[in-house]
Coordinates of C-alpha atoms and ligand atoms in Angstrom, one line a residue:
X1 CA -59.2 17.9 -21.8
X2 CA -56.6 15.8 -23.4
X3 CA -54.2 18.3 -23.2
X4 CA -54.5 19.2 -19.4
X5 CA -51.3 18.7 -17.3
X6 CA -50.9 15.7 -15.1
X7 CA -51.3 15.7 -11.1
X8 CA -48.2 16.1 -9.3
X9 CA -48.9 12.5 -7.8
X10 CA -48.1 11.2 -11.0
X11 CA -44.4 12.4 -10.6
X12 CA -44.1 11.5 -7.0
X13 CA -45.2 7.7 -8.2
X14 CA -42.5 8.2 -11.1
X15 CA -39.8 9.1 -8.5
X16 CA -40.6 6.3 -6.2
X17 CA -41.0 3.6 -8.9
X18 CA -37.4 4.7 -10.5
X19 CA -35.8 4.3 -7.5
X20 CA -37.3 0.9 -6.7
X21 CA -36.6 -0.2 -10.3
X22 CA -33.1 1.1 -9.9
X23 CA -32.7 -1.3 -7.1
X24 CA -34.4 -4.4 -8.8
X25 CA -32.4 -4.1 -11.8
X26 CA -28.9 -2.8 -10.0
X27 CA -29.1 -6.2 -7.9
X28 CA -30.0 -8.2 -11.3
X29 CA -27.2 -6.8 -13.3
X30 CA -24.9 -8.4 -10.8
X31 CA -26.5 -11.1 -9.5
X32 CA -25.7 -13.9 -11.6
X33 CA -22.0 -13.1 -11.6
X34 CA -22.0 -12.9 -8.0
X35 CA -23.2 -16.4 -7.7
X36 CA -20.7 -17.6 -10.1
X37 CA -17.5 -15.6 -9.1
X38 CA -18.0 -15.0 -5.5
X39 CA -20.0 -18.0 -4.1
X40 CA -18.5 -20.2 -6.8
X41 CA -21.7 -21.7 -7.9
X42 CA -21.3 -23.6 -11.2
X43 CA -23.2 -21.8 -14.2
X44 CA -26.1 -24.2 -14.3
X45 CA -26.9 -23.8 -11.1
X46 CA -26.6 -19.8 -10.7
X47 CA -29.0 -19.8 -13.9
X48 CA -31.4 -22.0 -12.2
X49 CA -31.7 -19.9 -9.4
X50 CA -32.1 -16.6 -11.5
X51 CA -34.6 -18.3 -13.3
X52 CA -36.5 -19.1 -10.4
X53 CA -36.0 -15.6 -8.7
X54 CA -37.3 -13.7 -11.7
X55 CA -40.2 -15.9 -12.1
X56 CA -41.1 -15.7 -8.6
X57 CA -40.8 -12.1 -8.1
X58 CA -43.6 -11.8 -10.9
X59 CA -45.8 -14.5 -9.1
X60 CA -46.1 -12.8 -5.6
X61 CA -47.8 -9.3 -7.1
X62 CA -51.0 -11.8 -6.9
X63 CA -50.8 -12.0 -3.2
X64 CA -49.6 -8.6 -2.7
X65 CA -52.3 -7.1 -4.7
X66 CA -54.7 -9.2 -2.8
X67 CA -53.6 -8.1 0.5
X68 CA -53.9 -4.6 -0.4
X69 CA -57.4 -4.8 -1.8
X70 CA -58.6 -6.8 1.2
X71 CA -56.8 -5.4 3.9
X72 CA -53.9 -3.0 3.7
X73 CA -54.7 -0.7 1.1
X74 CA -51.8 0.1 -1.5
X75 CA -49.9 2.8 0.7
X76 CA -49.3 0.5 3.6
X77 CA -48.3 -2.3 1.2
X78 CA -45.9 -0.1 -0.6
X79 CA -44.4 0.6 2.5
X80 CA -44.0 -2.9 3.8
X81 CA -42.6 -4.1 0.4
X82 CA -40.3 -1.5 0.1
X83 CA -38.7 -1.9 3.5
X84 CA -38.6 -5.8 2.8
X85 CA -36.7 -5.2 -0.4
X86 CA -34.3 -2.7 1.2
X87 CA -33.6 -5.5 4.1
X88 CA -33.0 -8.0 1.2
X89 CA -30.7 -5.9 -0.5
X90 CA -29.0 -5.4 2.7
X91 CA -28.8 -8.9 3.4
X92 CA -27.4 -9.5 -0.1
X93 CA -24.7 -7.1 1.0
X94 CA -23.8 -9.1 4.1
X95 CA -23.6 -12.2 1.6
X96 CA -21.0 -10.2 -0.3
X97 CA -18.9 -9.3 2.6
X98 CA -18.8 -13.0 4.1
X99 CA -18.2 -14.7 0.8
X100 CA -14.6 -15.6 1.3
X101 CA -14.8 -16.0 5.3
X102 CA -17.9 -17.9 5.7
X103 CA -19.8 -19.4 2.8
X104 CA -22.2 -21.1 4.8
X105 CA -23.5 -17.8 6.2
X106 CA -22.7 -16.0 2.9
X107 CA -25.2 -18.8 1.1
X108 CA -28.1 -18.3 3.8
X109 CA -28.0 -14.4 3.6
X110 CA -28.4 -15.2 -0.1
X111 CA -31.3 -17.3 0.1
X112 CA -32.8 -15.1 2.9
X113 CA -32.2 -11.8 0.9
X114 CA -33.9 -13.1 -2.2
X115 CA -37.0 -14.5 -0.4
X116 CA -37.4 -10.9 1.1
X117 CA -36.9 -9.4 -2.7
X118 CA -39.7 -11.9 -3.7
X119 CA -42.0 -10.9 -1.1
X120 CA -41.2 -7.4 -0.8
X121 CA -41.7 -7.0 -4.7
X122 CA -45.2 -8.7 -4.4
X123 CA -46.4 -6.1 -2.1
X124 CA -44.7 -3.2 -4.0
X125 CA -45.1 -3.7 -7.7
X126 CA -48.7 -4.2 -8.2
X127 CA -49.7 -1.5 -5.8
X128 CA -47.3 1.4 -7.2
X129 CA -49.1 0.5 -10.5
X130 CA -52.6 0.6 -9.5
X131 CA -52.1 4.0 -7.7
X132 CA -51.1 5.8 -11.0
X133 CA -54.4 5.1 -12.0
X134 CA -56.6 6.4 -9.1
X135 CA -54.9 9.6 -9.5
X136 CA -57.8 10.3 -12.4
X137 CA -61.6 10.3 -12.4
X138 CA -62.8 7.2 -14.3
X139 CA -63.0 7.9 -18.0
X140 CA -59.9 10.6 -17.7
X141 CA -58.3 10.3 -21.3
X142 CA -55.0 11.1 -19.7
X143 CA -54.9 7.9 -18.2
X144 CA -52.8 5.9 -20.9
X145 CA -50.4 8.9 -21.3
X146 CA -50.2 8.9 -17.4
X147 CA -49.0 5.3 -17.4
X148 CA -46.8 6.3 -20.5
X149 CA -44.7 8.6 -18.1
X150 CA -44.8 6.4 -15.2
X151 CA -43.2 3.6 -17.9
X152 CA -40.5 6.3 -18.6
X153 CA -39.5 6.6 -14.6
X154 CA -39.5 2.4 -14.5
X155 CA -36.7 2.6 -17.4
X156 CA -34.8 5.6 -16.3
X157 CA -34.6 3.5 -12.9
X158 CA -33.5 0.4 -15.1
X159 CA -31.1 2.4 -17.3
X160 CA -29.0 4.0 -14.5
X161 CA -29.0 0.5 -12.5
X162 CA -26.2 -1.3 -14.3
X163 CA -24.2 1.7 -14.9
X164 CA -23.9 2.7 -11.2
X165 CA -24.5 -0.9 -9.5
X166 CA -22.4 -2.5 -12.1
X167 CA -19.7 0.0 -12.0
X168 CA -19.5 -0.6 -8.1
X169 CA -20.1 -4.3 -8.0
X170 CA -18.6 -5.8 -11.1
X171 CA -15.0 -4.4 -10.9
X172 CA -13.2 -7.9 -11.5
X173 CA -12.5 -8.4 -7.8
X174 CA -15.4 -10.7 -6.1
X175 CA -15.1 -8.8 -2.6
X176 CA -16.7 -5.7 -4.5
X177 CA -19.9 -7.3 -5.4
X178 CA -21.2 -6.1 -2.2
X179 CA -21.1 -2.4 -3.1
X180 CA -23.3 -3.0 -5.9
X181 CA -25.7 -4.6 -3.4
X182 CA -25.2 -1.6 -1.0
X183 CA -26.1 1.1 -3.8
X184 CA -29.1 -1.3 -4.9
X185 CA -30.3 -1.2 -0.6
X186 CA -29.7 2.7 -0.8
X187 CA -31.6 3.3 -3.9
X188 CA -34.6 1.2 -2.2
X189 CA -34.3 3.6 0.8
X190 CA -34.5 6.7 -1.6
X191 CA -37.8 5.2 -3.2
X192 CA -39.1 4.9 0.4
X193 CA -38.1 8.4 1.7
X194 CA -39.4 10.1 -1.3
X195 CA -42.8 8.1 -1.0
X196 CA -43.2 8.5 2.7
X197 CA -42.4 12.2 2.7
X198 CA -44.9 13.2 -0.1
X199 CA -47.3 10.8 -0.2
X200 CA -50.0 12.4 2.1
X201 CA -49.5 15.6 0.0
X202 CA -50.0 14.5 -3.4
X203 CA -51.6 10.8 -3.5
X204 CA -55.0 12.6 -3.7
X205 CA -58.1 12.2 -6.3
X206 CA -59.0 15.6 -8.3
X207 CA -61.2 16.5 -5.3
X208 CA -58.6 16.1 -2.7
X209 CA -59.5 12.9 -1.3
X210 CA -56.6 10.8 -0.2
X211 CA -56.1 7.7 -2.3
X212 CA -54.5 4.2 -1.6
X213 CA -55.9 3.7 2.1
X214 CA -57.0 0.6 3.7
X215 CA -60.3 -0.7 2.4
X216 CA -63.1 0.0 5.0
X217 CA -64.2 -3.3 6.7
X218 CA -66.3 -1.8 9.0
X219 CA -69.0 1.3 8.7
X220 CA -69.1 4.0 10.9
X221 CA -72.4 2.5 12.4
X222 CA -70.3 -0.6 13.3
X223 CA -71.8 -2.8 10.6
X224 CA -69.5 -5.0 8.6
X225 CA -68.9 -3.8 4.8
X226 CA -70.1 -6.3 2.5
X227 CA -68.3 -6.2 -0.8
X228 CA -71.1 -6.2 -3.7
X229 CA -71.0 -9.4 -5.8
X230 CA -69.9 -8.7 -9.7
X231 CA -72.3 -7.2 -12.1
X232 CA -72.5 -8.8 -15.7
X233 CA -70.6 -5.5 -16.9
X234 CA -67.7 -6.1 -14.2
X235 CA -67.5 -9.7 -15.3
X236 CA -67.2 -8.8 -18.8
X237 CA -64.4 -6.2 -18.3
X238 CA -62.4 -8.6 -15.9
X239 CA -62.8 -11.2 -18.7
X240 CA -61.0 -8.7 -20.9
X241 CA -57.9 -8.4 -18.7
X242 CA -57.6 -12.2 -18.5
X243 CA -57.9 -12.4 -22.2
X244 CA -55.3 -9.7 -23.0
X245 CA -53.1 -11.1 -20.3
X246 CA -53.1 -14.3 -22.0
X247 CA -52.0 -12.6 -25.4
X248 CA -49.3 -10.8 -23.1
X249 CA -47.5 -14.0 -22.6
X250 CA -46.5 -14.5 -26.0
X251 CA -45.4 -10.7 -26.0
X252 CA -42.9 -11.1 -23.2
X253 CA -41.7 -14.7 -23.8
X254 CA -40.3 -13.2 -27.0
X255 CA -39.3 -10.0 -25.7
X256 CA -37.4 -11.5 -23.0
X257 CA -35.3 -13.4 -25.4
X258 CA -32.9 -10.1 -24.7
X259 CA -31.5 -11.5 -21.6
X260 CA -30.8 -15.1 -22.9
X261 CA -30.5 -16.1 -26.9
X262 CA -30.4 -12.5 -28.0
X263 CA -27.5 -12.0 -25.9
X264 CA -25.6 -15.1 -27.1
X265 CA -26.1 -13.5 -30.7
X266 CA -24.8 -10.5 -29.5
X267 CA -21.7 -12.5 -27.9
X268 CA -21.2 -14.7 -31.0
X269 CA -22.6 -13.6 -34.0
X270 CA -22.4 -9.7 -33.9
X271 CA -19.5 -7.8 -34.9
X272 CA -19.3 -5.5 -32.0
X273 CA -16.2 -3.4 -33.2
X274 CA -16.9 0.3 -33.1
X275 CA -14.3 2.8 -33.8
X276 CA -11.8 0.2 -32.5
X277 CA -13.5 -0.3 -29.2
X278 CA -15.3 -3.4 -28.7
X279 CA -18.8 -3.1 -27.2
X280 CA -19.5 -5.9 -24.5
X281 CA -22.5 -7.8 -25.2
X282 CA -24.4 -7.1 -22.2
X283 CA -24.5 -3.4 -23.2
X284 CA -27.0 -4.3 -26.0
X285 CA -29.5 -4.9 -23.0
X286 CA -29.5 -1.1 -22.3
X287 CA -30.3 -0.2 -25.9
X288 CA -34.2 -1.0 -24.7
X289 CA -34.4 1.2 -21.3
X290 CA -32.8 4.1 -23.4
X291 CA -35.0 3.6 -26.2
X292 CA -37.9 3.5 -23.8
X293 CA -36.9 6.8 -22.5
X294 CA -36.4 8.8 -25.7
X295 CA -39.5 7.3 -27.5
X296 CA -42.0 6.9 -24.7
X297 CA -43.0 10.8 -24.5
X298 CA -43.5 10.5 -28.7
X299 CA -45.7 7.6 -28.0
X300 CA -47.7 9.6 -25.6
X301 CA -48.1 12.6 -27.9
X302 CA -49.1 10.3 -30.8
X303 CA -51.9 8.9 -28.5
X304 CA -53.0 12.0 -27.5
X305 CA -53.1 13.6 -31.1
X306 CA -54.9 10.9 -32.4
X307 CA -57.3 11.2 -29.2
X308 CA -57.9 14.8 -30.4
X309 CA -58.8 13.5 -33.8
X310 CA -61.1 10.5 -32.5
X311 CA -58.6 8.3 -34.1
X312 CA -56.9 6.7 -31.1
X313 CA -56.9 2.9 -31.5
X314 CA -58.6 1.0 -28.6
X315 CA -56.2 -0.5 -26.1
X316 CA -56.8 -4.2 -27.2
X317 CA -55.9 -2.8 -30.9
X318 CA -52.8 -0.9 -29.3
X319 CA -51.7 -4.3 -27.9
X320 CA -52.0 -5.8 -31.2
X321 CA -49.7 -3.4 -32.9
X322 CA -47.3 -4.1 -29.9
X323 CA -47.3 -7.8 -31.0
X324 CA -46.8 -6.8 -34.6
X325 CA -43.6 -4.4 -33.7
X326 CA -42.4 -7.1 -31.8
X327 CA -42.8 -9.8 -35.1
X328 CA -41.5 -7.2 -37.3
X329 CA -38.4 -6.8 -35.1
X330 CA -37.6 -10.3 -35.5
X331 CA -38.2 -10.1 -39.3
X332 CA -35.7 -7.7 -39.8
X333 CA -32.9 -9.9 -38.1
X334 CA -34.2 -12.8 -39.8
X335 CA -33.6 -11.3 -43.0
X336 CA -30.2 -10.1 -41.4
X337 CA -29.1 -13.7 -40.7
X338 CA -30.6 -15.2 -43.9
X339 CA -28.0 -17.3 -45.7
X340 CA -25.2 -16.4 -43.3
X341 CA -22.3 -18.9 -43.0
X342 CA -21.1 -19.9 -39.8
X343 CA -18.5 -18.2 -38.0
X344 CA -19.7 -15.0 -40.0
X345 CA -20.6 -12.0 -37.8
X346 CA -23.0 -9.4 -38.8
X347 CA -23.4 -5.5 -38.3
X348 CA -24.6 -4.3 -34.9
X349 CA -27.2 -2.2 -36.7
X350 CA -29.5 -5.6 -37.1
X351 CA -29.6 -5.9 -33.2
X352 CA -29.9 -2.2 -32.7
X353 CA -33.1 -2.1 -35.1
X354 CA -34.4 -5.1 -33.4
X355 CA -34.5 -3.4 -29.9
X356 CA -35.9 -0.2 -31.3
X357 CA -39.0 -2.0 -32.9
X358 CA -39.0 -4.1 -30.0
X359 CA -39.1 -0.9 -27.7
X360 CA -42.1 0.5 -30.0
X361 CA -43.8 -2.5 -29.4
X362 CA -43.2 -2.3 -25.6
X363 CA -44.8 1.1 -25.6
X364 CA -47.9 0.1 -27.2
X365 CA -48.4 -3.1 -25.1
X366 CA -47.0 -2.6 -21.5
X367 CA -48.0 0.9 -20.3
X368 CA -51.2 0.7 -22.2
X369 CA -51.8 -2.9 -20.4
X370 CA -51.3 -1.4 -17.0
X371 CA -53.5 1.4 -17.7
X372 CA -56.2 -0.8 -19.2
X373 CA -56.2 -2.9 -15.9
X374 CA -56.5 0.0 -13.7
X375 CA -59.7 1.1 -16.1
X376 CA -61.4 -2.2 -16.2
X377 CA -61.2 -3.3 -12.5
X378 CA -63.6 -2.4 -10.0
X379 CA -61.8 -0.4 -7.4
X380 CA -62.2 -3.3 -4.9
X381 CA -60.0 -5.7 -7.1
X382 CA -57.6 -3.5 -8.7
X383 CA -54.3 -4.9 -6.7
X384 CA -55.6 -8.6 -7.6
X385 CA -56.0 -7.9 -11.1
X386 CA -52.7 -6.1 -11.3
X387 CA -51.3 -9.4 -9.8
X388 CA -53.0 -11.2 -12.7
X389 CA -51.3 -8.9 -15.4
X390 CA -47.9 -9.7 -13.7
X391 CA -48.7 -13.2 -13.6
X392 CA -48.3 -13.5 -17.3
X393 CA -44.7 -11.8 -17.2
X394 CA -43.9 -14.7 -14.7
X395 CA -45.1 -17.5 -17.1
X396 CA -43.5 -15.7 -19.8
X397 CA -40.2 -15.7 -18.3
X398 CA -40.2 -19.2 -17.7
X399 CA -41.6 -19.9 -21.3
X400 CA -38.8 -17.4 -22.6
X401 CA -36.0 -19.8 -21.0
X402 CA -37.7 -22.9 -22.9
X403 CA -37.8 -21.2 -26.0
X404 CA -34.3 -19.9 -26.0
X405 CA -33.2 -23.6 -25.7
X406 CA -33.9 -23.7 -29.4
X407 CA -31.1 -21.4 -30.2
X408 CA -29.5 -23.5 -32.9
X409 CA -25.8 -24.3 -32.1
X410 CA -23.2 -26.0 -34.5
X411 CA -22.3 -29.7 -33.6
X412 CA -26.0 -29.7 -31.9
X413 CA -28.6 -31.8 -33.6
X414 CA -31.2 -29.3 -35.2
X415 CA -33.9 -28.4 -32.6
X416 CA -37.7 -29.1 -33.5
X417 CA -41.1 -26.9 -32.5
X418 CA -44.2 -28.5 -33.5
X419 CA -42.7 -30.2 -36.6
X420 CA -40.7 -27.3 -37.7
X421 CA -37.2 -27.9 -38.0
X422 CA -34.5 -25.0 -36.9
X423 CA -31.6 -25.6 -38.8
X424 CA -30.3 -22.2 -38.5
X425 CA -30.4 -18.5 -37.0
X426 CA -32.9 -17.4 -39.9
X427 CA -35.4 -20.7 -38.8
X428 CA -35.1 -19.6 -35.1
X429 CA -36.1 -16.0 -35.4
X430 CA -38.6 -17.1 -37.8
X431 CA -40.2 -18.9 -34.6
X432 CA -40.7 -15.7 -33.0
X433 CA -42.0 -13.7 -36.1
X434 CA -44.6 -16.5 -36.4
X435 CA -45.4 -16.6 -32.5
X436 CA -46.0 -12.9 -32.0
X437 CA -47.4 -12.3 -35.6
X438 CA -50.2 -15.0 -35.2
X439 CA -50.8 -13.6 -31.9
X440 CA -51.0 -10.0 -33.3
X441 CA -53.8 -10.9 -35.8
X442 CA -56.1 -13.1 -33.6
X443 CA -55.8 -9.9 -31.1
X444 CA -56.8 -7.6 -33.9
X445 CA -59.4 -9.9 -34.6
X446 CA -60.9 -9.9 -31.2
X447 CA -60.3 -6.1 -30.7
X448 CA -63.8 -4.8 -31.7
X449 CA -65.4 -7.4 -29.4
X450 CA -62.9 -6.7 -26.6
X451 CA -63.4 -3.2 -27.0
X452 CA -67.5 -3.8 -26.6
X453 CA -66.5 -6.0 -23.5
X454 CA -65.0 -2.9 -21.8
X455 CA -68.2 -1.0 -22.0
X456 CA -66.6 2.2 -22.8
X457 CA -64.1 2.1 -20.4
X458 CA -61.0 1.3 -22.9
Ligands
LIG1 N1 -39.4 -3.5 -17.5 C1 -40.7 -3.3 -17.1 C2 -40.7 -3.2 -15.4 O1 -39.6 -3.6 -14.9 C3 -41.6 -4.1 -17.4 C4 -42.0 -5.6 -16.8 C5 -42.9 -6.7 -17.1 O2 -44.3 -6.3 -17.0 N2 -42.4 -7.6 -17.6 O3 -41.7 -3.0 -14.8

């Protein structure tokens, strides 16, 4: 059973999400630069807008999930969300067109575009993920590996995004940012086109019934459908989602240092010379999506092989391993900078090792978490619970910013955290070793109890 190939619908969702993520990350790659270099915002203001935007983008899935569960179903929510996101990208394109002739309109198009992206993502993101699980029968062992494959789609899009939108938009000439946004808009249209064309053919259950349709509100007899109250088992399963989502906040807030403190570290403390060429600090951020695409199939194979021997860890235990990998990644780099004199730069290999270890962690936690949410939610709540899962990313992004303020800088008073003084980079990285390590340990200890609370669905 574990070796059976996957339904075609999985590859449709893979391609749809790949182009949507291309659009999302393509815009993100040039967004801050556009605000600073074309709209002439100061850096702190741009950073503030960026933080608010990335936080809100993961907050709205709660609403989008609810709308799908209650009214629209996944398909319609995805289509409406996708159209809104495409409009958002085209509004940014207009902002890029107007930035030096009519700054006021350009600013309005910026905010309008961001609003469309935030609302659109809320409708799109939780619902595309919940459809992956519905392609399988409950209890099908292939679901974890399906989400791992789907995760490769996410990262293939994320990987192409800065290369294409960055190259078109970030040319050094502020008039060119618009081309990056335009490419992001076309990516979104491509995602919508593929989804619309093939959804009826491939988005079906193993028996051929369509999935992702609007929930029935009225019986054929004309009587209203009443949603059954939650049973005790269902409540325990939902509690598992809430508990693991809380742990996941620790994961993403340490992981998301990539865009903040780890980029400062790449910029200032890493020797980026490679055969006479200086690797730009921003390139380090593509190490993660590249590693996901390389290692995801290996992880999927490992789970399948362990499953065949009856040795596959439970989902909460896999997620605890994820936190452990994250902790080890920081331990490696803490070792690399131990006793480092100010102004001395370390080899790039430290950051490369950190990102690869973090990717291993992500592959144990993120696709597994999406899969767990789908398996544990009663069908009438899947969208909403997916929203809860993404809520932890929203909280973590905010927390990540606060933690990165602890980054030690010469001439600044040593920051403190719960009585622990951060005198140097080693101390800073150790914060994440402890944080992720402690979360991993507690999750390991809880994992057999959590497994019981899933009542056989982990
Ligand atoms: N990078 C992944 C994505 O964009 C995971 C994001 C998350 O859940 N924090 O979908």
